[in-house]
PDB file of N, CA, C and O in Angstrom:
ATOM      1  N   UNK A   1       0.895  -1.041  -0.077  1.00 94.00           N
ATOM      2  CA  UNK A   1       0.510   0.023  -0.022  1.00 94.00           C
ATOM      3  C   UNK A   1       0.902   1.588   0.397  1.00 94.00           C
ATOM      4  O   UNK A   1       2.248   0.987   0.696  1.00 94.00           O
ATOM      5  N   UNK A   2       0.592   1.911  -0.978  1.00 94.00           N
ATOM      6  CA  UNK A   2       1.127   4.048  -0.880  1.00 94.00           C
ATOM      7  C   UNK A   2       0.729   4.866  -0.108  1.00 94.00           C
ATOM      8  O   UNK A   2      -0.817   4.911  -0.564  1.00 94.00           O
ATOM      9  N   UNK A   3       0.840   5.822   0.060  1.00 92.00           N
ATOM     10  CA  UNK A   3       0.026   7.235   0.782  1.00 92.00           C
ATOM     11  C   UNK A   3       0.392   7.780  -0.682  1.00 92.00           C
ATOM     12  O   UNK A   3       1.925   7.866  -0.710  1.00 92.00           O
ATOM     13  N   UNK A   4      -0.261   8.636  -0.837  1.00 86.00           N
ATOM     14  CA  UNK A   4      -0.598   9.841  -1.907  1.00 86.00           C
ATOM     15  C   UNK A   4      -0.851  11.190  -0.908  1.00 86.00           C
ATOM     16  O   UNK A   4      -1.971  10.957  -0.098  1.00 86.00           O
ATOM     17  N   UNK A   5       0.236  11.991  -1.028  1.00 81.00           N
ATOM     18  CA  UNK A   5       0.524  12.917  -0.172  1.00 81.00           C
ATOM     19  C   UNK A   5       0.481  14.015  -0.239  1.00 81.00           C
ATOM     20  O   UNK A   5       1.044  15.100  -0.684  1.00 81.00           O
ATOM     21  N   UNK A   6      -1.416  14.840  -0.686  1.00 75.00           N
ATOM     22  CA  UNK A   6      -1.242  16.094  -1.309  1.00 75.00           C
ATOM     23  C   UNK A   6      -2.284  16.653  -0.144  1.00 75.00           C
ATOM     24  O   UNK A   6      -1.687  16.439   1.424  1.00 75.00           O
ATOM     25  N   UNK A   7      -3.741  17.531  -0.555  1.00 72.00           N
ATOM     26  CA  UNK A   7      -3.983  18.369   0.652  1.00 72.00           C
ATOM     27  C   UNK A   7      -4.302  16.947   1.772  1.00 72.00           C
ATOM     28  O   UNK A   7      -4.070  18.005   3.273  1.00 72.00           O
ATOM     29  N   UNK A   8      -5.060  16.151   1.911  1.00 72.00           N
ATOM     30  CA  UNK A   8      -5.124  15.492   1.993  1.00 72.00           C
ATOM     31  C   UNK A   8      -4.422  14.196   1.900  1.00 72.00           C
ATOM     32  O   UNK A   8      -4.575  13.940   0.770  1.00 72.00           O
ATOM     33  N   UNK A   9      -4.530  13.440   3.116  1.00 73.00           N
ATOM     34  CA  UNK A   9      -3.267  11.641   2.701  1.00 73.00           C
ATOM     35  C   UNK A   9      -4.302  11.275   2.179  1.00 73.00           C
ATOM     36  O   UNK A   9      -5.358  10.665   2.527  1.00 73.00           O
ATOM     37  N   UNK A  10      -4.001  10.388   0.682  1.00 89.00           N
ATOM     38  CA  UNK A  10      -4.665   9.354   0.444  1.00 89.00           C
ATOM     39  C   UNK A  10      -3.678   7.829  -0.052  1.00 89.00           C
ATOM     40  O   UNK A  10      -2.982   8.059  -0.148  1.00 89.00           O
ATOM     41  N   UNK A  11      -4.611   6.936   0.498  1.00 94.00           N
ATOM     42  CA  UNK A  11      -4.655   5.412  -0.098  1.00 94.00           C
ATOM     43  C   UNK A  11      -4.808   4.737  -0.973  1.00 94.00           C
ATOM     44  O   UNK A  11      -5.660   5.148  -1.392  1.00 94.00           O
ATOM     45  N   UNK A  12      -3.526   4.342  -1.406  1.00 96.00           N
ATOM     46  CA  UNK A  12      -4.002   3.195  -2.565  1.00 96.00           C
ATOM     47  C   UNK A  12      -2.984   1.504  -3.001  1.00 96.00           C
ATOM     48  O   UNK A  12      -1.791   1.331  -2.413  1.00 96.00           O
ATOM     49  N   UNK A  13      -3.833   1.084  -3.247  1.00 97.00           N
ATOM     50  CA  UNK A  13      -3.012  -0.673  -4.058  1.00 97.00           C
ATOM     51  C   UNK A  13      -2.839  -0.722  -5.665  1.00 97.00           C
ATOM     52  O   UNK A  13      -3.655  -0.650  -5.476  1.00 97.00           O
ATOM     53  N   UNK A  14      -0.816  -0.770  -5.285  1.00 97.00           N
ATOM     54  CA  UNK A  14      -1.506  -0.709  -6.547  1.00 97.00           C
ATOM     55  C   UNK A  14      -1.684  -2.301  -7.134  1.00 97.00           C
ATOM     56  O   UNK A  14      -1.253  -2.952  -5.939  1.00 97.00           O
ATOM     57  N   UNK A  15      -1.888  -2.326  -8.607  1.00 98.00           N
ATOM     58  CA  UNK A  15      -2.535  -3.031  -9.160  1.00 98.00           C
ATOM     59  C   UNK A  15      -1.750  -3.855  -9.794  1.00 98.00           C
ATOM     60  O   UNK A  15      -0.786  -2.921 -10.518  1.00 98.00           O
ATOM     61  N   UNK A  16      -0.836  -5.834  -9.109  1.00 97.00           N
ATOM     62  CA  UNK A  16       0.039  -6.157  -9.814  1.00 97.00           C
ATOM     63  C   UNK A  16      -0.444  -6.373 -11.460  1.00 97.00           C
ATOM     64  O   UNK A  16      -1.227  -6.014 -12.146  1.00 97.00           O
ATOM     65  N   UNK A  17       0.775  -6.378 -12.242  1.00 96.00           N
ATOM     66  CA  UNK A  17       0.790  -5.842 -13.542  1.00 96.00           C
ATOM     67  C   UNK A  17       0.013  -6.863 -14.459  1.00 96.00           C
ATOM     68  O   UNK A  17      -0.576  -7.004 -15.667  1.00 96.00           O
ATOM     69  N   UNK A  18       0.185  -8.581 -14.344  1.00 96.00           N
ATOM     70  CA  UNK A  18      -0.708  -9.403 -14.743  1.00 96.00           C
ATOM     71  C   UNK A  18      -1.687  -8.700 -14.826  1.00 96.00           C
ATOM     72  O   UNK A  18      -2.761  -9.181 -15.267  1.00 96.00           O
ATOM     73  N   UNK A  19      -3.379  -8.575 -13.358  1.00 96.00           N
ATOM     74  CA  UNK A  19      -4.091  -8.648 -13.876  1.00 96.00           C
ATOM     75  C   UNK A  19      -3.915  -7.239 -13.986  1.00 96.00           C
ATOM     76  O   UNK A  19      -5.670  -6.841 -14.842  1.00 96.00           O
ATOM     77  N   UNK A  20      -3.281  -5.921 -14.391  1.00 97.00           N
ATOM     78  CA  UNK A  20      -3.937  -4.623 -15.086  1.00 97.00           C
ATOM     79  C   UNK A  20      -3.659  -5.209 -16.447  1.00 97.00           C
ATOM     80  O   UNK A  20      -5.135  -4.200 -17.370  1.00 97.00           O
ATOM     81  N   UNK A  21      -2.657  -5.784 -16.694  1.00 96.00           N
ATOM     82  CA  UNK A  21      -3.128  -6.716 -17.761  1.00 96.00           C
ATOM     83  C   UNK A  21      -4.884  -7.087 -18.745  1.00 96.00           C
ATOM     84  O   UNK A  21      -4.997  -6.952 -19.871  1.00 96.00           O
ATOM     85  N   UNK A  22      -5.450  -7.826 -17.706  1.00 95.00           N
ATOM     86  CA  UNK A  22      -6.425  -7.884 -17.436  1.00 95.00           C
ATOM     87  C   UNK A  22      -7.764  -7.411 -17.665  1.00 95.00           C
ATOM     88  O   UNK A  22      -8.487  -6.991 -18.344  1.00 95.00           O
ATOM     89  N   UNK A  23      -7.314  -6.042 -16.594  1.00 96.00           N
ATOM     90  CA  UNK A  23      -8.707  -5.621 -17.091  1.00 96.00           C
ATOM     91  C   UNK A  23      -8.191  -4.207 -17.584  1.00 96.00           C
ATOM     92  O   UNK A  23      -8.770  -3.842 -18.874  1.00 96.00           O
ATOM     93  N   UNK A  24      -6.941  -3.956 -18.740  1.00 95.00           N
ATOM     94  CA  UNK A  24      -7.612  -3.275 -20.417  1.00 95.00           C
ATOM     95  C   UNK A  24      -8.199  -3.891 -21.035  1.00 95.00           C
ATOM     96  O   UNK A  24      -7.951  -2.874 -21.846  1.00 95.00           O
ATOM     97  N   UNK A  25      -8.081  -5.469 -20.957  1.00 94.00           N
ATOM     98  CA  UNK A  25      -8.547  -5.867 -22.437  1.00 94.00           C
ATOM     99  C   UNK A  25     -10.380  -5.343 -22.124  1.00 94.00           C
ATOM    100  O   UNK A  25     -10.891  -6.084 -23.160  1.00 94.00           O
ATOM    101  N   UNK A  26     -10.776  -5.025 -20.646  1.00 94.00           N
ATOM    102  CA  UNK A  26     -12.050  -4.691 -20.059  1.00 94.00           C
ATOM    103  C   UNK A  26     -12.306  -3.503 -20.320  1.00 94.00           C
ATOM    104  O   UNK A  26     -13.870  -2.695 -20.337  1.00 94.00           O
ATOM    105  N   UNK A  27     -11.483  -2.172 -19.831  1.00 94.00           N
ATOM    106  CA  UNK A  27     -11.455  -1.008 -19.766  1.00 94.00           C
ATOM    107  C   UNK A  27     -12.221  -0.220 -20.622  1.00 94.00           C
ATOM    108  O   UNK A  27     -13.290   0.145 -19.590  1.00 94.00           O
ATOM    109  N   UNK A  28     -12.256  -0.970 -22.234  1.00 93.00           N
ATOM    110  CA  UNK A  28     -13.432  -0.173 -22.819  1.00 93.00           C
ATOM    111  C   UNK A  28     -14.976   0.038 -22.499  1.00 93.00           C
ATOM    112  O   UNK A  28     -15.065   1.086 -22.596  1.00 93.00           O
ATOM    113  N   UNK A  29     -15.078  -1.195 -22.364  1.00 94.00           N
ATOM    114  CA  UNK A  29     -16.286  -2.050 -21.883  1.00 94.00           C
ATOM    115  C   UNK A  29     -16.710  -1.255 -20.089  1.00 94.00           C
ATOM    116  O   UNK A  29     -17.937  -0.868 -20.316  1.00 94.00           O
ATOM    117  N   UNK A  30     -15.835  -0.868 -19.596  1.00 94.00           N
ATOM    118  CA  UNK A  30     -16.119  -0.403 -17.351  1.00 94.00           C
ATOM    119  C   UNK A  30     -16.239   0.688 -17.667  1.00 94.00           C
ATOM    120  O   UNK A  30     -16.534   1.021 -16.329  1.00 94.00           O
ATOM    121  N   UNK A  31     -15.312   1.649 -18.478  1.00 94.00           N
ATOM    122  CA  UNK A  31     -14.526   2.705 -17.924  1.00 94.00           C
ATOM    123  C   UNK A  31     -16.185   4.042 -18.027  1.00 94.00           C
ATOM    124  O   UNK A  31     -16.830   4.037 -18.614  1.00 94.00           O
ATOM    125  N   UNK A  32     -15.637   4.511 -17.206  1.00 88.00           N
ATOM    126  CA  UNK A  32     -17.037   6.050 -17.031  1.00 88.00           C
ATOM    127  C   UNK A  32     -16.955   7.136 -17.880  1.00 88.00           C
ATOM    128  O   UNK A  32     -17.233   7.643 -17.502  1.00 88.00           O
ATOM    129  N   UNK A  33     -15.185   7.288 -17.997  1.00 86.00           N
ATOM    130  CA  UNK A  33     -14.228   8.191 -18.225  1.00 86.00           C
ATOM    131  C   UNK A  33     -13.600   8.245 -17.494  1.00 86.00           C
ATOM    132  O   UNK A  33     -13.126   7.530 -16.352  1.00 86.00           O
ATOM    133  N   UNK A  34     -12.215   9.180 -18.527  1.00 90.00           N
ATOM    134  CA  UNK A  34     -10.554   9.211 -18.080  1.00 90.00           C
ATOM    135  C   UNK A  34     -10.191   8.128 -17.828  1.00 90.00           C
ATOM    136  O   UNK A  34      -9.101   8.293 -16.628  1.00 90.00           O
ATOM    137  N   UNK A  35     -10.638   6.707 -17.592  1.00 93.00           N
ATOM    138  CA  UNK A  35      -9.975   5.807 -17.632  1.00 93.00           C
ATOM    139  C   UNK A  35      -9.957   5.107 -16.147  1.00 93.00           C
ATOM    140  O   UNK A  35      -9.909   3.840 -15.979  1.00 93.00           O
ATOM    141  N   UNK A  36     -10.639   5.687 -15.296  1.00 96.00           N
ATOM    142  CA  UNK A  36     -12.003   5.436 -14.393  1.00 96.00           C
ATOM    143  C   UNK A  36     -12.633   4.020 -14.218  1.00 96.00           C
ATOM    144  O   UNK A  36     -13.027   3.932 -15.006  1.00 96.00           O
ATOM    145  N   UNK A  37     -11.853   2.706 -13.526  1.00 97.00           N
ATOM    146  CA  UNK A  37     -12.193   1.721 -13.739  1.00 97.00           C
ATOM    147  C   UNK A  37     -13.938   1.460 -11.989  1.00 97.00           C
ATOM    148  O   UNK A  37     -13.019   0.704 -11.519  1.00 97.00           O
ATOM    149  N   UNK A  38     -15.347   1.040 -12.523  1.00 97.00           N
ATOM    150  CA  UNK A  38     -15.211   1.325 -10.988  1.00 97.00           C
ATOM    151  C   UNK A  38     -15.103  -0.735 -11.005  1.00 97.00           C
ATOM    152  O   UNK A  38     -15.227  -0.888 -11.155  1.00 97.00           O
ATOM    153  N   UNK A  39     -15.360  -0.602  -9.959  1.00 98.00           N
ATOM    154  CA  UNK A  39     -14.899  -2.264  -8.908  1.00 98.00           C
ATOM    155  C   UNK A  39     -15.756  -2.047  -8.056  1.00 98.00           C
ATOM    156  O   UNK A  39     -16.167  -1.999  -6.913  1.00 98.00           O
ATOM    157  N   UNK A  40     -16.145  -3.965  -7.232  1.00 98.00           N
ATOM    158  CA  UNK A  40     -16.717  -4.345  -5.872  1.00 98.00           C
ATOM    159  C   UNK A  40     -15.243  -4.916  -6.012  1.00 98.00           C
ATOM    160  O   UNK A  40     -14.405  -6.025  -6.430  1.00 98.00           O
ATOM    161  N   UNK A  41     -15.260  -5.014  -4.552  1.00 97.00           N
ATOM    162  CA  UNK A  41     -13.418  -4.839  -3.829  1.00 97.00           C
ATOM    163  C   UNK A  41     -13.332  -5.800  -2.372  1.00 97.00           C
ATOM    164  O   UNK A  41     -14.266  -5.032  -2.001  1.00 97.00           O
ATOM    165  N   UNK A  42     -12.848  -6.686  -1.868  1.00 96.00           N
ATOM    166  CA  UNK A  42     -12.793  -6.949  -0.513  1.00 96.00           C
ATOM    167  C   UNK A  42     -11.129  -7.110  -0.192  1.00 96.00           C
ATOM    168  O   UNK A  42     -10.596  -7.752  -0.936  1.00 96.00           O
ATOM    169  N   UNK A  43     -12.133  -6.689   1.148  1.00 95.00           N
ATOM    170  CA  UNK A  43     -10.076  -7.011   2.177  1.00 95.00           C
ATOM    171  C   UNK A  43     -10.610  -7.224   3.297  1.00 95.00           C
ATOM    172  O   UNK A  43     -11.538  -7.312   3.710  1.00 95.00           O
ATOM    173  N   UNK A  44     -10.052  -8.466   3.918  1.00 91.00           N
ATOM    174  CA  UNK A  44     -10.536  -8.889   4.702  1.00 91.00           C
ATOM    175  C   UNK A  44     -12.271  -9.948   4.614  1.00 91.00           C
ATOM    176  O   UNK A  44     -12.839 -10.061   3.941  1.00 91.00           O
ATOM    177  N   UNK A  45     -13.083  -9.042   5.306  1.00 90.00           N
ATOM    178  CA  UNK A  45     -14.368  -8.846   5.833  1.00 90.00           C
ATOM    179  C   UNK A  45     -14.985  -7.638   5.623  1.00 90.00           C
ATOM    180  O   UNK A  45     -16.368  -8.021   5.542  1.00 90.00           O
ATOM    181  N   UNK A  46     -13.863  -6.718   4.777  1.00 93.00           N
ATOM    182  CA  UNK A  46     -14.708  -5.840   4.929  1.00 93.00           C
ATOM    183  C   UNK A  46     -15.150  -5.117   3.033  1.00 93.00           C
ATOM    184  O   UNK A  46     -13.827  -6.104   2.110  1.00 93.00           O
ATOM    185  N   UNK A  47     -16.052  -5.628   2.989  1.00 95.00           N
ATOM    186  CA  UNK A  47     -16.447  -5.019   0.590  1.00 95.00           C
ATOM    187  C   UNK A  47     -16.949  -3.613   0.612  1.00 95.00           C
ATOM    188  O   UNK A  47     -17.645  -3.274   1.740  1.00 95.00           O
ATOM    189  N   UNK A  48     -16.742  -3.672  -0.582  1.00 96.00           N
ATOM    190  CA  UNK A  48     -16.124  -2.045  -0.755  1.00 96.00           C
ATOM    191  C   UNK A  48     -16.773  -1.629  -2.273  1.00 96.00           C
ATOM    192  O   UNK A  48     -16.363  -2.797  -2.924  1.00 96.00           O
ATOM    193  N   UNK A  49     -17.207  -0.564  -2.457  1.00 96.00           N
ATOM    194  CA  UNK A  49     -17.329  -0.577  -4.177  1.00 96.00           C
ATOM    195  C   UNK A  49     -16.865   1.197  -4.430  1.00 96.00           C
ATOM    196  O   UNK A  49     -16.953   1.607  -3.079  1.00 96.00           O
ATOM    197  N   UNK A  50     -15.747   0.969  -5.244  1.00 96.00           N
ATOM    198  CA  UNK A  50     -14.874   2.096  -5.455  1.00 96.00           C
ATOM    199  C   UNK A  50     -14.112   2.234  -6.814  1.00 96.00           C
ATOM    200  O   UNK A  50     -15.421   0.977  -7.927  1.00 96.00           O
ATOM    201  N   UNK A  51     -13.779   2.866  -7.582  1.00 96.00           N
ATOM    202  CA  UNK A  51     -13.260   2.507  -9.139  1.00 96.00           C
ATOM    203  C   UNK A  51     -10.751   2.734  -9.275  1.00 96.00           C
ATOM    204  O   UNK A  51     -10.671   3.777  -7.836  1.00 96.00           O
ATOM    205  N   UNK A  52     -11.443   1.709 -10.330  1.00 97.00           N
ATOM    206  CA  UNK A  52      -9.789   2.252 -10.253  1.00 97.00           C
ATOM    207  C   UNK A  52      -8.895   3.489 -10.934  1.00 97.00           C
ATOM    208  O   UNK A  52      -9.381   3.548 -11.907  1.00 97.00           O
ATOM    209  N   UNK A  53      -7.932   3.362 -10.628  1.00 95.00           N
ATOM    210  CA  UNK A  53      -7.547   5.125 -11.336  1.00 95.00           C
ATOM    211  C   UNK A  53      -6.124   4.962 -11.845  1.00 95.00           C
ATOM    212  O   UNK A  53      -5.070   3.478 -11.582  1.00 95.00           O
ATOM    213  N   UNK A  54      -6.320   4.759 -13.181  1.00 95.00           N
ATOM    214  CA  UNK A  54      -5.105   4.640 -13.807  1.00 95.00           C
ATOM    215  C   UNK A  54      -4.004   5.362 -13.337  1.00 95.00           C
ATOM    216  O   UNK A  54      -4.182   6.515 -12.885  1.00 95.00           O
ATOM    217  N   UNK A  55      -2.782   4.704 -13.678  1.00 94.00           N
ATOM    218  CA  UNK A  55      -1.797   5.645 -13.107  1.00 94.00           C
ATOM    219  C   UNK A  55      -0.244   4.834 -13.782  1.00 94.00           C
ATOM    220  O   UNK A  55      -0.167   3.636 -13.580  1.00 94.00           O
ATOM    221  N   UNK A  56       0.171   5.112 -15.203  1.00 94.00           N
ATOM    222  CA  UNK A  56       1.317   4.944 -15.289  1.00 94.00           C
ATOM    223  C   UNK A  56       1.812   4.004 -15.790  1.00 94.00           C
ATOM    224  O   UNK A  56       2.311   3.099 -15.729  1.00 94.00           O
ATOM    225  N   UNK A  57       0.489   3.884 -16.826  1.00 94.00           N
ATOM    226  CA  UNK A  57       0.510   2.268 -17.509  1.00 94.00           C
ATOM    227  C   UNK A  57      -0.632   0.830 -16.643  1.00 94.00           C
ATOM    228  O   UNK A  57      -0.883   0.642 -17.365  1.00 94.00           O
ATOM    229  N   UNK A  58      -0.375   1.800 -15.268  1.00 96.00           N
ATOM    230  CA  UNK A  58      -1.312   0.723 -14.557  1.00 96.00           C
ATOM    231  C   UNK A  58      -2.440   0.854 -13.707  1.00 96.00           C
ATOM    232  O   UNK A  58      -2.262   2.077 -14.405  1.00 96.00           O
ATOM    233  N   UNK A  59      -2.895   0.651 -12.991  1.00 97.00           N
ATOM    234  CA  UNK A  59      -3.965   0.523 -11.892  1.00 97.00           C
ATOM    235  C   UNK A  59      -3.739   1.200 -10.413  1.00 97.00           C
ATOM    236  O   UNK A  59      -2.710   0.328  -9.934  1.00 97.00           O
ATOM    237  N   UNK A  60      -4.524   1.828  -9.183  1.00 96.00           N
ATOM    238  CA  UNK A  60      -4.428   1.864  -8.071  1.00 96.00           C
ATOM    239  C   UNK A  60      -5.860   1.933  -8.152  1.00 96.00           C
ATOM    240  O   UNK A  60      -6.775   2.665  -8.322  1.00 96.00           O
ATOM    241  N   UNK A  61      -5.948   1.329  -7.070  1.00 97.00           N
ATOM    242  CA  UNK A  61      -7.503   1.234  -6.066  1.00 97.00           C
ATOM    243  C   UNK A  61      -7.297   1.715  -4.833  1.00 97.00           C
ATOM    244  O   UNK A  61      -5.801   1.755  -3.992  1.00 97.00           O
ATOM    245  N   UNK A  62      -8.439   3.072  -4.654  1.00 95.00           N
ATOM    246  CA  UNK A  62      -7.884   3.755  -3.920  1.00 95.00           C
ATOM    247  C   UNK A  62      -8.600   2.859  -2.882  1.00 95.00           C
ATOM    248  O   UNK A  62      -9.531   2.440  -2.550  1.00 95.00           O
ATOM    249  N   UNK A  63      -7.946   3.298  -1.174  1.00 94.00           N
ATOM    250  CA  UNK A  63      -8.369   2.726   0.129  1.00 94.00           C
ATOM    251  C   UNK A  63      -9.071   4.476   1.195  1.00 94.00           C
ATOM    252  O   UNK A  63      -7.740   5.120   1.332  1.00 94.00           O
ATOM    253  N   UNK A  64     -10.193   3.858   1.681  1.00 90.00           N
ATOM    254  CA  UNK A  64     -10.720   4.908   2.595  1.00 90.00           C
ATOM    255  C   UNK A  64     -10.163   4.429   3.552  1.00 90.00           C
ATOM    256  O   UNK A  64      -9.897   2.939   3.799  1.00 90.00           O
ATOM    257  N   UNK A  65      -9.750   5.349   4.332  1.00 89.00           N
ATOM    258  CA  UNK A  65     -10.191   5.862   5.511  1.00 89.00           C
ATOM    259  C   UNK A  65     -10.882   4.483   6.921  1.00 89.00           C
ATOM    260  O   UNK A  65     -10.499   3.116   7.557  1.00 89.00           O
ATOM    261  N   UNK A  66     -12.204   4.110   5.507  1.00 89.00           N
ATOM    262  CA  UNK A  66     -13.745   2.822   6.774  1.00 89.00           C
ATOM    263  C   UNK A  66     -13.097   1.636   5.992  1.00 89.00           C
ATOM    264  O   UNK A  66     -13.438   0.435   7.333  1.00 89.00           O
ATOM    265  N   UNK A  67     -12.363   1.840   5.081  1.00 92.00           N
ATOM    266  CA  UNK A  67     -11.966   0.404   4.791  1.00 92.00           C
ATOM    267  C   UNK A  67     -10.053  -0.040   5.071  1.00 92.00           C
ATOM    268  O   UNK A  67     -10.219  -1.204   5.806  1.00 92.00           O
ATOM    269  N   UNK A  68      -9.263   1.109   5.480  1.00 92.00           N
ATOM    270  CA  UNK A  68      -8.055   0.628   5.498  1.00 92.00           C
ATOM    271  C   UNK A  68      -7.488   0.174   7.012  1.00 92.00           C
ATOM    272  O   UNK A  68      -7.231  -0.457   7.361  1.00 92.00           O
ATOM    273  N   UNK A  69      -8.713   1.416   7.994  1.00 91.00           N
ATOM    274  CA  UNK A  69      -8.016   1.580   9.721  1.00 91.00           C
ATOM    275  C   UNK A  69      -8.880   0.141  10.160  1.00 91.00           C
ATOM    276  O   UNK A  69      -7.969  -0.306  10.701  1.00 91.00           O
ATOM    277  N   UNK A  70      -9.920  -0.700  10.057  1.00 89.00           N
ATOM    278  CA  UNK A  70     -10.301  -1.818  10.591  1.00 89.00           C
ATOM    279  C   UNK A  70      -9.469  -3.374   9.763  1.00 89.00           C
ATOM    280  O   UNK A  70      -9.496  -4.412  11.166  1.00 89.00           O
ATOM    281  N   UNK A  71      -8.599  -3.031   9.027  1.00 90.00           N
ATOM    282  CA  UNK A  71      -7.587  -4.542   8.825  1.00 90.00           C
ATOM    283  C   UNK A  71      -6.246  -3.482   8.914  1.00 90.00           C
ATOM    284  O   UNK A  71      -5.545  -4.152   9.143  1.00 90.00           O
ATOM    285  N   UNK A  72      -6.816  -2.581   9.847  1.00 93.00           N
ATOM    286  CA  UNK A  72      -5.497  -2.089  10.510  1.00 93.00           C
ATOM    287  C   UNK A  72      -4.286  -1.861   9.875  1.00 93.00           C
ATOM    288  O   UNK A  72      -2.988  -2.042   9.572  1.00 93.00           O
ATOM    289  N   UNK A  73      -4.579  -1.413   8.793  1.00 94.00           N
ATOM    290  CA  UNK A  73      -3.261  -1.250   7.470  1.00 94.00           C
ATOM    291  C   UNK A  73      -2.768   0.537   7.072  1.00 94.00           C
ATOM    292  O   UNK A  73      -3.167   0.992   7.626  1.00 94.00           O
ATOM    293  N   UNK A  74      -1.387   0.452   6.811  1.00 93.00           N
ATOM    294  CA  UNK A  74      -0.617   1.102   6.907  1.00 93.00           C
ATOM    295  C   UNK A  74      -0.137   1.048   5.668  1.00 93.00           C
ATOM    296  O   UNK A  74       0.077  -0.635   4.796  1.00 93.00           O
ATOM    297  N   UNK A  75       0.385   2.279   5.033  1.00 93.00           N
ATOM    298  CA  UNK A  75       1.765   2.252   4.480  1.00 93.00           C
ATOM    299  C   UNK A  75       3.093   1.612   4.293  1.00 93.00           C
ATOM    300  O   UNK A  75       3.146   1.145   5.597  1.00 93.00           O
ATOM    301  N   UNK A  76       3.078   0.796   3.216  1.00 95.00           N
ATOM    302  CA  UNK A  76       4.355  -0.189   3.127  1.00 95.00           C
ATOM    303  C   UNK A  76       3.912  -1.458   3.118  1.00 95.00           C
ATOM    304  O   UNK A  76       4.121  -2.430   3.081  1.00 95.00           O
ATOM    305  N   UNK A  77       2.492  -1.653   3.756  1.00 96.00           N
ATOM    306  CA  UNK A  77       1.759  -3.624   3.707  1.00 96.00           C
ATOM    307  C   UNK A  77       1.584  -3.741   2.508  1.00 96.00           C
ATOM    308  O   UNK A  77       1.480  -2.813   1.267  1.00 96.00           O
ATOM    309  N   UNK A  78       1.537  -4.890   2.942  1.00 95.00           N
ATOM    310  CA  UNK A  78       1.179  -6.136   1.378  1.00 95.00           C
ATOM    311  C   UNK A  78      -0.035  -6.433   1.704  1.00 95.00           C
ATOM    312  O   UNK A  78      -0.416  -6.536   3.056  1.00 95.00           O
ATOM    313  N   UNK A  79      -0.982  -5.855   0.751  1.00 95.00           N
ATOM    314  CA  UNK A  79      -2.450  -6.025   0.488  1.00 95.00           C
ATOM    315  C   UNK A  79      -3.287  -6.885   0.373  1.00 95.00           C
ATOM    316  O   UNK A  79      -2.463  -7.057  -1.387  1.00 95.00           O
ATOM    317  N   UNK A  80      -4.192  -8.674  -0.066  1.00 96.00           N
ATOM    318  CA  UNK A  80      -4.392  -9.146  -1.290  1.00 96.00           C
ATOM    319  C   UNK A  80      -5.776  -8.181  -1.108  1.00 96.00           C
ATOM    320  O   UNK A  80      -6.763  -8.239   0.055  1.00 96.00           O
ATOM    321  N   UNK A  81      -6.166  -8.419  -1.951  1.00 97.00           N
ATOM    322  CA  UNK A  81      -7.548  -7.704  -2.715  1.00 97.00           C
ATOM    323  C   UNK A  81      -8.261  -8.805  -3.663  1.00 97.00           C
ATOM    324  O   UNK A  81      -7.682  -9.235  -4.527  1.00 97.00           O
ATOM    325  N   UNK A  82      -9.541  -8.840  -3.582  1.00 97.00           N
ATOM    326  CA  UNK A  82     -10.768  -9.903  -4.185  1.00 97.00           C
ATOM    327  C   UNK A  82     -11.236  -8.750  -4.263  1.00 97.00           C
ATOM    328  O   UNK A  82     -11.886  -7.222  -4.274  1.00 97.00           O
ATOM    329  N   UNK A  83     -11.058  -8.377  -5.980  1.00 97.00           N
ATOM    330  CA  UNK A  83     -11.935  -7.637  -6.932  1.00 97.00           C
ATOM    331  C   UNK A  83     -12.562  -8.003  -8.090  1.00 97.00           C
ATOM    332  O   UNK A  83     -11.986  -8.721  -9.017  1.00 97.00           O
ATOM    333  N   UNK A  84     -13.764  -7.604  -8.474  1.00 97.00           N
ATOM    334  CA  UNK A  84     -14.527  -7.907  -9.996  1.00 97.00           C
ATOM    335  C   UNK A  84     -14.734  -6.288  -9.813  1.00 97.00           C
ATOM    336  O   UNK A  84     -15.357  -5.164  -9.864  1.00 97.00           O
ATOM    337  N   UNK A  85     -14.267  -6.301 -11.859  1.00 97.00           N
ATOM    338  CA  UNK A  85     -14.579  -5.353 -12.312  1.00 97.00           C
ATOM    339  C   UNK A  85     -16.818  -5.264 -12.858  1.00 97.00           C
ATOM    340  O   UNK A  85     -17.359  -6.063 -13.005  1.00 97.00           O
ATOM    341  N   UNK A  86     -16.638  -4.373 -11.903  1.00 95.00           N
ATOM    342  CA  UNK A  86     -18.833  -3.692 -12.563  1.00 95.00           C
ATOM    343  C   UNK A  86     -18.667  -3.021 -13.920  1.00 95.00           C
ATOM    344  O   UNK A  86     -18.079  -2.118 -13.967  1.00 95.00           O
ATOM    345  N   UNK A  87     -19.056  -4.097 -15.036  1.00 89.00           N
ATOM    346  CA  UNK A  87     -19.724  -3.819 -16.163  1.00 89.00           C
ATOM    347  C   UNK A  87     -21.103  -2.861 -16.367  1.00 89.00           C
ATOM    348  O   UNK A  87     -21.902  -3.393 -15.502  1.00 89.00           O
TER     349      UNK A  87
END
């Protein structure tokens, strides 16, 4: 997990390259603009809906505090995510 420090901190999980390649195959059908891909995701017992952000040829999964804090996740942690693209 990485932290982006803007006016407010945001946390993201970079999507591994193999999964990015799979996502790119359906991206045109799923995006609702700017290359953003809507997904349903699960980390542990916490399920949530969000959108993947395109970044440097890959994707970032944003994590709200409501998802991150109950799991005790912080910058640098390895995170396992189950994810489904919403078409």
